[in-house]
Coordinates of C-alpha atoms and ligand atoms in Angstrom, one line a residue:
M1 CA -8.3 -5.9 16.7
T2 CA -11.2 -7.7 15.1
L3 CA -12.0 -8.4 11.7
P4 CA -15.5 -7.3 10.6
I5 CA -16.1 -11.1 9.5
T6 CA -16.6 -14.6 11.0
H7 CA -13.4 -16.6 11.5
T8 CA -13.2 -20.1 10.8
H9 CA -9.9 -21.8 11.1
T10 CA -9.0 -24.6 8.9
H11 CA -5.4 -26.3 9.7
T12 CA -4.3 -28.7 7.1
H13 CA -2.0 -31.5 8.1
T14 CA 1.3 -30.4 6.4
H15 CA 3.1 -27.4 7.9
D16 CA 0.6 -25.4 5.8
H17 CA -2.0 -23.8 8.1
S18 CA -4.7 -21.6 6.6
L19 CA -7.5 -19.7 8.1
I20 CA -10.7 -19.1 6.0
L21 CA -12.3 -15.8 6.4
K22 CA -16.1 -15.8 6.0
S23 CA -19.1 -13.8 6.2
K24 CA -22.4 -14.8 5.8
P25 CA -24.9 -12.1 4.4
K26 CA -28.8 -13.3 4.7
E27 CA -29.2 -13.5 0.9
M28 CA -26.5 -15.8 0.5
D29 CA -27.7 -18.2 3.3
Q30 CA -29.9 -20.2 0.9
K31 CA -27.2 -20.5 -1.7
K32 CA -24.4 -21.8 0.3
E33 CA -22.9 -24.2 -2.4
Q34 CA -22.6 -20.9 -4.7
K35 CA -20.6 -19.0 -2.4
P36 CA -17.3 -18.2 -4.3
H37 CA -13.9 -18.9 -2.6
C38 CA -11.1 -16.5 -3.4
L39 CA -7.1 -17.3 -2.5
I40 CA -5.4 -14.1 -1.8
L41 CA -1.8 -14.1 -2.2
P42 CA 0.4 -10.9 -1.3
Y43 CA 3.9 -10.2 -1.9
P44 CA 4.9 -10.4 1.7
L45 CA 5.7 -6.6 2.3
Q46 CA 3.7 -4.6 4.5
G47 CA 2.6 -2.1 1.8
H48 CA 1.5 -5.0 -0.4
I49 CA -0.3 -6.9 2.5
N50 CA -2.4 -3.9 3.9
P51 CA -4.4 -3.3 0.6
M52 CA -4.5 -6.8 -0.1
I53 CA -6.2 -7.6 3.3
Q54 CA -8.7 -4.6 3.0
F55 CA -9.6 -6.0 -0.5
S56 CA -10.2 -9.4 1.2
K57 CA -12.1 -7.8 4.0
R58 CA -14.6 -6.1 1.2
L59 CA -15.1 -9.4 -0.5
A60 CA -15.8 -11.2 2.8
H61 CA -18.3 -8.6 3.8
K62 CA -20.2 -9.4 0.4
G63 CA -20.0 -13.0 1.0
I64 CA -17.2 -14.5 -0.5
T65 CA -15.1 -16.9 1.4
I66 CA -11.3 -15.8 1.7
T67 CA -8.0 -17.8 2.2
F68 CA -5.4 -15.1 2.8
A69 CA -1.7 -16.4 2.4
V70 CA 1.4 -15.4 3.6
P71 CA 4.7 -17.1 3.8
Q72 CA 5.2 -18.8 7.3
G73 CA 8.6 -17.2 7.9
L74 CA 7.1 -13.6 7.8
L75 CA 5.4 -13.9 11.0
T76 CA 7.7 -13.3 14.1
S77 CA 6.8 -12.9 17.6
S78 CA 6.6 -9.0 17.0
T79 CA 4.0 -9.4 14.3
A80 CA 0.7 -8.0 15.5
V81 CA -1.7 -10.3 13.7
D82 CA -5.3 -10.7 13.7
D83 CA -5.8 -14.4 12.7
I84 CA -4.6 -13.8 9.5
A85 CA -3.4 -16.9 7.5
V86 CA 0.0 -18.5 7.4
V87 CA -0.3 -20.9 4.6
I88 CA 2.7 -21.0 2.3
S89 CA 6.2 -21.2 2.3
D90 CA 8.7 -19.0 0.2
G91 CA 11.6 -21.6 0.9
Y92 CA 12.7 -19.9 4.3
D93 CA 10.1 -21.0 6.8
S94 CA 11.6 -19.1 9.9
A95 CA 12.4 -15.3 10.3
A96 CA 16.1 -16.0 11.1
A97 CA 16.0 -17.8 7.7
R98 CA 14.5 -15.1 5.8
A99 CA 16.7 -12.4 7.2
G100 CA 19.6 -14.4 6.2
A101 CA 18.6 -14.3 2.6
S102 CA 18.8 -11.4 0.1
P103 CA 15.5 -9.9 -1.5
Q104 CA 16.6 -11.4 -4.7
E105 CA 17.4 -14.7 -3.3
R106 CA 13.8 -14.5 -1.4
L107 CA 12.1 -13.5 -4.9
L108 CA 13.3 -16.6 -6.6
S109 CA 12.7 -18.9 -3.8
F110 CA 9.3 -17.5 -3.1
K111 CA 8.7 -18.5 -7.0
T112 CA 9.7 -22.1 -6.6
A113 CA 8.5 -22.6 -3.1
G114 CA 5.6 -20.5 -3.6
T115 CA 4.2 -22.3 -6.7
E116 CA 4.4 -25.7 -5.1
S117 CA 3.1 -24.7 -1.5
T118 CA 0.2 -22.8 -3.2
S119 CA -0.6 -25.4 -5.4
R120 CA -0.5 -28.1 -2.4
L121 CA -2.8 -25.6 -0.4
I122 CA -5.4 -25.3 -3.1
E123 CA -5.7 -29.0 -3.5
K124 CA -5.8 -29.6 0.2
L125 CA -8.6 -27.2 0.5
R126 CA -10.3 -28.7 -2.4
E127 CA -10.0 -32.1 -0.8
G128 CA -11.5 -30.7 2.4
G129 CA -14.6 -29.6 0.4
R130 CA -13.5 -25.9 0.2
A131 CA -12.6 -25.6 -3.5
M132 CA -11.0 -22.5 -4.8
D133 CA -12.6 -20.3 -7.5
C134 CA -10.2 -17.7 -7.9
V135 CA -6.6 -16.7 -7.0
V136 CA -6.1 -12.9 -6.5
C137 CA -2.3 -12.4 -6.9
D138 CA -0.2 -9.4 -6.2
A139 CA 1.1 -8.4 -9.5
F140 CA 4.7 -8.9 -7.9
V141 CA 3.8 -12.6 -7.8
P142 CA 2.8 -13.6 -11.5
W143 CA 3.6 -17.1 -10.9
G144 CA 0.4 -17.3 -8.8
L145 CA -1.6 -16.8 -11.9
A146 CA 0.1 -19.4 -13.8
V147 CA -1.2 -21.9 -10.7
A148 CA -4.6 -20.4 -11.0
K149 CA -4.6 -21.1 -14.9
G150 CA -2.9 -24.4 -14.4
K151 CA -6.1 -25.6 -12.1
G152 CA -8.5 -24.1 -14.4
L153 CA -9.3 -21.2 -11.8
F154 CA -10.1 -17.8 -12.2
G155 CA -7.0 -15.4 -11.9
A156 CA -6.8 -11.9 -10.8
A157 CA -3.7 -9.6 -11.0
F158 CA -3.8 -6.9 -8.0
F159 CA -1.8 -3.9 -8.3
T160 CA -0.4 -2.3 -5.3
Q161 CA 0.8 1.0 -7.0
T162 CA -1.3 3.6 -8.9
S163 CA -2.5 3.4 -12.5
S164 CA -0.1 6.3 -13.4
V165 CA 2.7 4.1 -12.3
N166 CA 1.5 1.4 -14.1
V167 CA 1.3 3.4 -17.2
I168 CA 5.0 4.0 -16.8
Y169 CA 6.1 0.5 -16.2
Y170 CA 3.8 -1.0 -19.0
N171 CA 5.5 1.2 -21.5
V172 CA 8.8 -0.1 -20.3
F173 CA 7.4 -3.4 -20.4
K174 CA 6.2 -2.9 -23.8
G175 CA 9.9 -1.4 -24.7
L176 CA 8.2 2.0 -25.5
L177 CA 10.0 3.7 -22.8
K178 CA 13.6 3.2 -23.0
V179 CA 15.5 2.9 -20.0
P180 CA 17.5 4.3 -18.3
V181 CA 15.9 7.6 -19.2
S182 CA 18.2 10.4 -19.6
E183 CA 18.7 13.3 -17.2
K184 CA 17.5 15.9 -19.6
E185 CA 14.6 14.0 -21.0
I186 CA 10.8 15.1 -20.4
V187 CA 9.0 12.0 -20.6
Q188 CA 5.4 12.2 -22.3
L189 CA 3.4 9.2 -21.9
P190 CA -0.3 8.5 -22.7
G191 CA -2.7 9.6 -19.8
L192 CA 0.1 11.3 -17.9
P193 CA 1.2 14.9 -17.3
P194 CA 4.8 15.5 -18.6
L195 CA 7.3 13.9 -16.3
E196 CA 10.7 15.1 -15.4
V197 CA 13.3 12.4 -14.7
S198 CA 13.0 13.5 -11.1
D199 CA 9.3 12.5 -11.4
L200 CA 9.9 8.9 -12.4
P201 CA 10.1 5.6 -10.3
S202 CA 13.7 5.3 -9.2
F203 CA 13.9 1.8 -10.8
V204 CA 13.4 3.2 -14.4
V205 CA 16.0 6.2 -13.9
D206 CA 18.6 4.0 -12.0
S207 CA 18.0 0.4 -13.1
E208 CA 21.5 -0.5 -12.2
K209 CA 21.5 0.5 -8.7
Y210 CA 18.9 -2.5 -7.5
P211 CA 19.7 -5.2 -10.2
G212 CA 16.6 -7.3 -11.2
V213 CA 14.0 -4.6 -9.4
L214 CA 13.2 -3.1 -12.8
E215 CA 12.4 -6.5 -14.3
L216 CA 10.2 -7.2 -11.5
M217 CA 8.4 -3.9 -12.1
A218 CA 7.7 -4.3 -15.6
G219 CA 7.3 -8.3 -15.3
Q220 CA 4.2 -7.2 -13.3
F221 CA 2.3 -7.2 -16.6
E222 CA 3.7 -10.6 -17.6
G223 CA 0.9 -12.4 -15.6
V224 CA -1.9 -10.0 -16.9
K225 CA -2.2 -11.9 -20.0
D226 CA -3.0 -15.1 -17.6
S227 CA -5.4 -13.3 -15.6
D228 CA -9.3 -12.7 -16.0
F229 CA -9.2 -9.5 -13.9
V230 CA -6.9 -6.6 -13.0
F231 CA -7.4 -4.7 -10.0
V232 CA -5.6 -1.3 -8.8
N233 CA -5.6 0.0 -5.5
S234 CA -6.6 3.3 -6.4
V235 CA -9.7 5.4 -7.2
Y236 CA -11.3 5.9 -10.8
K237 CA -11.5 9.6 -10.7
L238 CA -7.9 10.2 -9.1
E239 CA -6.3 9.5 -12.3
E240 CA -9.1 9.1 -14.8
E241 CA -6.8 9.4 -17.9
A242 CA -4.2 7.0 -17.0
N243 CA -7.0 4.7 -16.3
N244 CA -8.8 5.0 -19.6
W245 CA -5.4 4.4 -21.1
M246 CA -4.9 1.0 -19.4
K247 CA -8.2 0.1 -20.1
K248 CA -7.3 0.1 -23.8
S249 CA -4.8 -2.9 -23.2
M250 CA -6.4 -4.6 -20.2
S251 CA -9.6 -4.5 -18.3
V252 CA -8.4 -2.5 -15.4
K253 CA -10.8 -2.0 -12.4
T254 CA -10.1 0.3 -9.6
I255 CA -11.0 -1.0 -6.3
G256 CA -9.5 1.6 -3.6
P257 CA -8.9 3.1 -1.2
A258 CA -8.2 -0.3 0.2
I259 CA -8.0 1.0 3.8
P260 CA -10.2 0.1 6.9
S261 CA -13.9 0.9 6.2
M262 CA -14.0 2.9 9.5
Y263 CA -12.1 5.4 8.0
L264 CA -14.1 5.8 5.1
D265 CA -17.9 4.5 4.5
K266 CA -18.1 2.5 7.7
R267 CA -20.1 -0.1 6.1
L268 CA -17.9 -2.7 7.9
Q269 CA -18.4 -1.6 11.5
Q270 CA -15.5 -3.4 13.2
D271 CA -13.0 -2.7 10.4
T272 CA -10.7 -0.1 12.1
N273 CA -7.4 -1.7 11.3
Y274 CA -5.5 -3.5 8.8
G275 CA -5.2 -6.5 10.7
L276 CA -1.5 -7.8 9.9
S277 CA 1.2 -5.4 11.2
L278 CA 4.9 -6.8 10.8
F279 CA 5.8 -3.9 13.6
K280 CA 4.4 -3.4 16.9
P281 CA 2.4 -0.1 17.0
D282 CA 3.2 2.0 19.9
D283 CA -0.2 3.6 21.0
T284 CA 1.1 6.1 23.5
C285 CA 1.0 8.6 20.8
M286 CA -2.6 8.8 20.9
K287 CA -2.8 10.2 24.5
W288 CA -0.2 12.6 23.3
L289 CA -2.1 13.8 20.3
Q290 CA -5.0 14.2 22.6
Q291 CA -3.3 17.1 24.1
R292 CA -2.5 19.3 21.1
S293 CA -4.7 21.8 19.3
P294 CA -6.4 20.8 15.9
K295 CA -4.2 20.8 12.8
S296 CA -1.0 21.8 14.9
V297 CA 1.3 18.6 14.7
I298 CA 3.7 17.3 12.1
Y299 CA 3.4 13.8 11.5
V300 CA 6.6 12.3 9.9
S301 CA 6.7 8.7 8.6
F302 CA 8.9 6.9 5.8
G303 CA 6.9 3.7 6.0
S304 CA 8.4 0.1 6.4
M305 CA 11.3 0.1 4.3
A306 CA 12.9 3.5 3.7
K307 CA 16.7 3.9 4.9
L308 CA 17.4 7.3 5.1
D309 CA 21.0 8.4 4.9
K310 CA 22.4 9.7 8.4
H311 CA 22.5 13.3 6.9
Q312 CA 19.3 13.2 6.0
M313 CA 17.9 12.1 9.2
E314 CA 19.9 15.0 10.7
E315 CA 18.4 17.4 8.2
L316 CA 15.1 16.2 9.4
A317 CA 15.8 16.6 13.1
T318 CA 17.2 20.1 12.5
A319 CA 14.3 21.1 10.7
L320 CA 11.8 19.6 13.4
M321 CA 13.3 21.5 16.0
L322 CA 13.2 24.8 14.2
I323 CA 9.8 24.7 13.3
D324 CA 7.3 26.2 16.1
K325 CA 5.2 23.0 16.1
H326 CA 5.0 19.5 17.8
F327 CA 5.9 16.6 16.0
L328 CA 5.5 12.9 15.9
W329 CA 8.2 10.9 14.1
V330 CA 8.2 7.4 13.4
V331 CA 11.7 6.1 13.3
R332 CA 12.1 2.3 13.1
S333 CA 14.2 0.6 15.3
S334 CA 16.7 -0.5 12.7
E335 CA 17.1 3.5 11.9
V336 CA 17.4 5.1 15.5
S337 CA 21.1 4.9 15.4
K338 CA 21.1 7.7 12.8
L339 CA 19.4 10.2 14.8
P340 CA 21.4 13.0 16.3
E341 CA 23.1 12.1 19.9
N342 CA 20.5 13.1 22.4
F343 CA 18.1 13.9 20.0
T344 CA 15.1 12.0 21.9
D345 CA 15.9 13.8 25.0
E346 CA 16.3 17.3 23.6
A347 CA 13.2 17.0 21.5
S348 CA 11.2 15.7 24.4
G349 CA 8.2 18.0 25.2
K350 CA 8.1 19.2 21.4
G351 CA 8.4 16.0 19.7
L352 CA 7.6 12.3 20.1
I353 CA 9.6 9.5 18.7
L354 CA 8.0 6.4 17.9
S355 CA 9.2 3.0 16.4
W356 CA 5.9 2.2 14.8
C357 CA 2.2 3.6 15.1
S358 CA -1.1 3.0 14.2
Q359 CA -0.8 5.2 11.1
L360 CA -4.3 5.6 10.2
E361 CA -5.4 6.4 13.7
V362 CA -2.8 9.2 13.7
L363 CA -3.7 10.8 10.3
A364 CA -7.4 10.4 11.3
H365 CA -6.4 12.6 14.6
E366 CA -7.8 16.2 14.3
A367 CA -4.4 17.4 15.9
V368 CA -2.5 16.3 12.7
G369 CA -2.0 19.1 10.4
C370 CA 0.5 17.9 8.0
F371 CA 2.2 14.5 7.0
V372 CA 5.8 14.5 5.8
T373 CA 5.8 11.3 4.2
H374 CA 8.1 9.2 1.7
C375 CA 5.0 9.0 -0.5
G376 CA 4.6 5.3 -0.7
W377 CA 1.5 4.6 -2.1
N378 CA -0.6 3.2 0.9
S379 CA 0.7 6.4 3.0
T380 CA -0.3 8.7 0.1
L381 CA -3.7 7.1 -0.4
E382 CA -4.3 7.3 3.6
A383 CA -3.3 10.8 3.7
L384 CA -5.5 11.4 0.6
S385 CA -8.5 9.5 2.2
L386 CA -8.3 11.3 5.5
G387 CA -7.6 15.0 3.9
V388 CA -4.3 15.2 5.5
P389 CA -2.1 17.6 3.5
M390 CA 1.4 16.2 2.5
V391 CA 5.1 17.1 2.2
G392 CA 6.5 14.6 0.1
V393 CA 10.1 13.5 0.5
P394 CA 10.4 10.6 -1.7
W395 CA 13.1 7.8 -1.2
W396 CA 12.8 5.4 -3.9
S397 CA 10.4 3.2 -6.1
D398 CA 7.1 4.9 -7.1
Q399 CA 7.6 7.7 -4.4
A400 CA 8.6 10.3 -6.6
T401 CA 5.8 9.8 -9.2
N402 CA 3.3 9.9 -6.1
A403 CA 4.7 12.9 -4.8
K404 CA 4.5 14.6 -8.1
F405 CA 0.8 13.5 -8.3
V406 CA 0.3 15.1 -4.7
M407 CA 1.8 18.5 -5.6
D408 CA 0.8 19.0 -9.3
V409 CA -2.3 17.0 -9.9
W410 CA -4.2 16.6 -6.7
K411 CA -2.7 20.0 -5.3
M412 CA -2.9 18.8 -1.7
G413 CA 0.9 19.2 -0.5
V414 CA 4.2 20.0 -2.1
R415 CA 7.4 18.0 -2.7
A416 CA 10.5 19.1 -1.0
C417 CA 13.5 19.2 -3.4
P418 CA 16.8 17.8 -2.7
N419 CA 20.2 19.5 -3.1
E420 CA 23.0 18.4 -5.4
E421 CA 23.8 15.6 -2.9
G422 CA 20.4 14.2 -2.9
V423 CA 19.8 15.3 0.5
V424 CA 16.5 17.6 1.4
G425 CA 18.1 20.3 3.4
H426 CA 16.6 21.6 6.8
E427 CA 16.0 25.1 5.2
E428 CA 13.8 23.4 2.5
L429 CA 12.1 21.3 4.7
V430 CA 11.1 24.1 7.0
S431 CA 9.9 26.1 4.1
C432 CA 7.6 23.1 2.7
V433 CA 6.1 22.4 6.1
K434 CA 5.4 26.2 6.7
H435 CA 3.9 26.4 3.1
V436 CA 1.4 23.6 3.7
M437 CA 0.3 24.4 7.2
E438 CA 0.3 28.1 7.2
G439 CA 1.5 29.5 3.9
E440 CA -0.7 31.7 1.6
R441 CA -2.1 28.4 -0.2
A442 CA -2.3 26.4 2.9
E443 CA -6.3 27.0 2.8
E444 CA -6.4 25.9 -0.7
I445 CA -4.1 22.8 -0.2
R446 CA -6.4 22.0 2.8
E447 CA -9.7 22.4 0.9
N448 CA -8.2 20.2 -1.9
A449 CA -7.2 17.7 0.6
M450 CA -11.0 17.6 1.7
K451 CA -12.4 17.3 -1.8
W452 CA -10.3 14.0 -2.3
K453 CA -11.0 12.8 1.2
E454 CA -15.0 12.9 -0.2
L455 CA -14.2 11.4 -3.6
A456 CA -12.3 8.4 -1.9
K457 CA -15.1 7.8 0.3
G458 CA -17.7 8.1 -2.5
A459 CA -15.7 5.7 -4.4
I460 CA -15.8 2.8 -1.8
D461 CA -19.2 3.5 -0.6
E462 CA -22.2 1.7 -1.8
G463 CA -22.6 2.5 -5.4
G464 CA -19.3 4.2 -5.9
S465 CA -16.9 3.3 -8.6
S466 CA -14.8 1.1 -6.8
D467 CA -17.6 -0.6 -5.1
R468 CA -19.4 -1.5 -8.4
N469 CA -16.1 -3.0 -9.7
I470 CA -16.0 -5.2 -6.6
E471 CA -19.6 -6.2 -7.1
E472 CA -19.0 -6.9 -10.9
F473 CA -16.0 -9.2 -9.9
I474 CA -18.4 -11.0 -7.4
S475 CA -21.0 -11.5 -9.9
T476 CA -18.8 -12.9 -12.3
L477 CA -17.6 -15.3 -9.9
L478 CA -21.1 -16.4 -9.1
G479 CA -22.1 -16.6 -12.7
G480 CA -18.6 -18.6 -13.4
Q481 CA -17.8 -16.4 -16.6
V482 CA -15.5 -13.5 -17.3
S483 CA -17.6 -10.9 -18.8
Ligands
UDP1 N1 2.6 2.4 8.8 C1 1.8 2.1 9.9 N2 2.8 2.7 11.0 C2 3.8 3.3 10.9 C3 4.3 3.5 9.5 C4 3.5 2.9 8.6 O1 0.9 1.4 10.1 O2 4.3 3.9 11.8 C5 1.8 1.9 7.6 C6 0.9 2.6 6.7 O3 -0.4 2.9 7.2 C7 1.0 2.2 5.5 C8 2.1 1.0 5.5 O4 2.4 0.9 6.7 O5 -0.1 1.1 5.4 C9 3.4 1.6 4.5 O6 3.0 1.6 3.2 P1 3.9 2.5 2.2 O7 3.1 1.9 1.0 O8 3.2 3.8 2.5 O9 5.2 2.4 2.2 P2 6.2 1.2 2.4 O10 6.2 0.8 3.6 O11 5.7 0.1 1.3 O12 7.5 1.9 1.7

């Protein structure tokens, strides 16, 4: 894997290591001293790292120096890493230590240890002649913005969820949407279509189930007051009304889709993958896909975190065997034991089960005709950007809201309905997949998918809405002032 930028390694002398990602467009060569330097601070999850790496590459391509920071303990021997930085500490500097801590413990410790190690890193780099201009923080780590502010640097909050989801959490943050929302309510929020309870992020509906998580979600806006810029990995036109409403309270700039350039505008010639994968992709599926006819394969994946019930896995397995189509199913190794006994053998010839794949490559393959997805925002945006119709089977977090948009706003797929036990049965799954792949509306769904694909590409291509927002950010950094 190669990033579309030149690499310069800078190892500091503490246990911090850093990597500076640079590019040198011709026009900047004469003005080296003016080249701004950004520290990028993602929350250490795959779905947060991916878009922030891509944003970094866009900035680097336009001449910004990037230092990309992740906690040391995140990277294990199975991490497929493309020279991306290991720079800070979340208090658990080995994978074993991290594994022993609960998500809540890690979150708290990341704030303390992260604040300290990030400050130290910024100082080290400054002493080494690489002073920082701006800290771009995942909105999940508002403390990073406080670090930026304390050091007199620009701070930017980066949201990895949609603007529509931001509207929901912002209303919770402001106390305008009372939680938990009752079962029968229809929620009407500015900039959004009417939402049923089942369309809302799970943490708003069932805030007790994951203590502290709703606070984290709504708390994303805490950092905004300390930030000079607010970025969202979305496309302006995809959620125009939500974007316009958010703009009344903060200067939101859409910069998406933050996915590798070679799947979109192709301006970053070597940018073919994200560059940091916490799971090892198994590329055997590409050969397998090669043998299938166009739009004939069902691709199934629930991202990096979802832990489906055993019963749900069985229903999926039954559905996939009933449908007269080939399927490619990503089942992470931690989930394999939930598959029906001998399923992998029974399915062979019809289906391929993998522990991880290069999802973008799969989605971009002409053999793929439908994506059965949990509707994590990255997966949704990837499918949208590649024009792949979806069947949404949301699991938690913002996924239900994304599924609602896929079905009712973007009309490029359907959402499968769970039964009273919360499980999506095999009959429902079969009917949804058939609806999307060969039903009466299949053609219309595919056409819509192609329309969004063009829109997504146009936004990030030269002069598009996201490209202009990135340019504007860079000119502000160069000018040293927030407009
Ligand atoms: N992904 C991948 N290979 C897989 C499954 C997922 O590369 O086999 C990537 C996918 O392309 C996406 C990310 O992992 O960029 C998952 O992010 P998402 O927001 O969809 O879901 P999360 O993992 O955060 O639930």
